[in-house]
Short mmCIF file of C-alpha atoms in Angstrom, two decimals:
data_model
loop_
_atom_site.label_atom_id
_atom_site.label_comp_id
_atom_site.label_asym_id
_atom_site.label_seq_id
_atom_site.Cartn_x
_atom_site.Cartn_y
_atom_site.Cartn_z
CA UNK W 1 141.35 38.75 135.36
CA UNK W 2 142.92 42.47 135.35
CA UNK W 3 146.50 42.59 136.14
CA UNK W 4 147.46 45.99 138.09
CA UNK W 5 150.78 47.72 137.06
CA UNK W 6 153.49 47.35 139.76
CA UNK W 7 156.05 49.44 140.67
CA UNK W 8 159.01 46.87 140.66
CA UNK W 9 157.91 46.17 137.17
CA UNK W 10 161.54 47.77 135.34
CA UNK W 11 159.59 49.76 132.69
CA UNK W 12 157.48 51.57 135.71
CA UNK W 13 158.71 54.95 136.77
CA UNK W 14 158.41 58.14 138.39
CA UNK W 15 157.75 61.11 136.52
CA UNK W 16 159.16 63.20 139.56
CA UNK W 17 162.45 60.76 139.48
CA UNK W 18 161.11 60.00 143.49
CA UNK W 19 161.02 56.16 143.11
CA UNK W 20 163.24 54.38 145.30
CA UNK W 21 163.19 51.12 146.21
CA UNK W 22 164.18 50.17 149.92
CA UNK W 23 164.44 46.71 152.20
CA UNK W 24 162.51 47.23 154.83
CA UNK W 25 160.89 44.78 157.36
CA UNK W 26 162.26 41.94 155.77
CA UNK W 27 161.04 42.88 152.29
CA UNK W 28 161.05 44.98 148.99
CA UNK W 29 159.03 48.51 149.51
CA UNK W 30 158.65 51.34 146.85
CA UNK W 31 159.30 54.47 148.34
CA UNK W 32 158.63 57.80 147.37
CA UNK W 33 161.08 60.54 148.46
CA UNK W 34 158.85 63.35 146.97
CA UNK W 35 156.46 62.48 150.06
CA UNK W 36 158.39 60.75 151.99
CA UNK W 37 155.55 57.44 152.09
CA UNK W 38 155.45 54.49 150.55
CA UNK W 39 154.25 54.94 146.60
CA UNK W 40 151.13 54.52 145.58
CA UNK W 41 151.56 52.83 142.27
CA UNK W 42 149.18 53.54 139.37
CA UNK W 43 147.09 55.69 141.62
CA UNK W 44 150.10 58.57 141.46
CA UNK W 45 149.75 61.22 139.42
CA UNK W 46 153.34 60.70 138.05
CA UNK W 47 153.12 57.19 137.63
CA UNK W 48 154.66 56.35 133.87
CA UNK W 49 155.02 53.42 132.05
CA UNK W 50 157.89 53.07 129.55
CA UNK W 51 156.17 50.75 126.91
CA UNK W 52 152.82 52.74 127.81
CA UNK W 53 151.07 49.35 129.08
CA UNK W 54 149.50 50.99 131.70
CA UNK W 55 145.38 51.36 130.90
CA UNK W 56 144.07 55.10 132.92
CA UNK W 57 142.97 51.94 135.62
CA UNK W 58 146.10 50.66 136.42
CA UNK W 59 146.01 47.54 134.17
CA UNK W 60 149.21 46.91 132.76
CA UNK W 61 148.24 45.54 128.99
CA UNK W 62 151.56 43.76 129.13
CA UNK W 63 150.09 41.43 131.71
CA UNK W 64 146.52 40.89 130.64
CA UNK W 65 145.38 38.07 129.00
CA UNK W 66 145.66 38.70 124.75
CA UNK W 67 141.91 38.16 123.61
CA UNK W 68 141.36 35.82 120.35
CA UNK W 69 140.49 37.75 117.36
CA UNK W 70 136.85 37.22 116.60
CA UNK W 71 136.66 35.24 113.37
CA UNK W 72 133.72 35.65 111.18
CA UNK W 73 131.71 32.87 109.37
CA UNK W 74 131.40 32.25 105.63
CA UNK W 75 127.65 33.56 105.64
CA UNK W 76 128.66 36.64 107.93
CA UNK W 77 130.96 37.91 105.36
CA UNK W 78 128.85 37.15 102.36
CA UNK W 79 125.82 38.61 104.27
CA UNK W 80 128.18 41.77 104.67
CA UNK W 81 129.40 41.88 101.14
CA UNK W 82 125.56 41.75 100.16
CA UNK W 83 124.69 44.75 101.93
CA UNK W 84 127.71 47.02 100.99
CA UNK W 85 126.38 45.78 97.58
CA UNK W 86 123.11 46.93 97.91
CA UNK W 87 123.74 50.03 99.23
CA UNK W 88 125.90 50.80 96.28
CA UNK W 89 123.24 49.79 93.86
CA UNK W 90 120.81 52.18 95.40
CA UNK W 91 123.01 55.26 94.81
CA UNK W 92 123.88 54.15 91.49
CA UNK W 93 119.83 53.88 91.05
CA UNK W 94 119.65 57.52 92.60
CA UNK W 95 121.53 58.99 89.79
CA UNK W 96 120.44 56.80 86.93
CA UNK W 97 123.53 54.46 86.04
CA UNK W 98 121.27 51.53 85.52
CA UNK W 99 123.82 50.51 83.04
CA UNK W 100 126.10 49.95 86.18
CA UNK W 101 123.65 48.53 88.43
CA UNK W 102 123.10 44.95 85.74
CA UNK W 103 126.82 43.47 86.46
CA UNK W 104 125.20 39.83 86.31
#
């Protein structure tokens, strides 16, 4: 579910200080003064975001639902530590500190 930035959203602006907002038709538009239309949202060019939420797309971060932090297992993280391990044992063994390499 990607949320789209929206202009009545009070940290969006407009870098070219054209934003206004009008009642028109019985409800809220965005209005842009530099070209006279209705604005265009994320798609503008000038389009800012004040907390910089807004993703190059449109998606406002603020909005999106937070993703869980992957948590790891026990064996993942031993498995992990085992291999940084043996990597660093064969460079020690590359330059002949075997009297580093026997820790156990």
């Amino acid at each position: 579910m990607s949320t789209k930035c929206n202009v009545f959203c009070p940290k969006f602006r407009c870098l070219k200080k054209a934003l206004r907002r009008r009642f028109m038709g019985g409800k809220n538009i965005a209005w842009c003064t530099w070209v006279n239309d209705p604005c265009k949202g994320y798609k503008c060019t000038y389009a800012l975001c004040l907390a910089h939420a807004m993703l190059p797309d449109g998606t406002c971060t603020l909005l999106s639902p937070k993703k869980a932090p992957k948590r790891r297992s026990l064996e993942e993280e031993i498995l992990e530590e085992e291999r940084k391990f043996a990597s660093i044992e064969r460079k020690l063994r590359k330059v002949s500190r075997r009297d580093l390499i026997d820790i156990s």
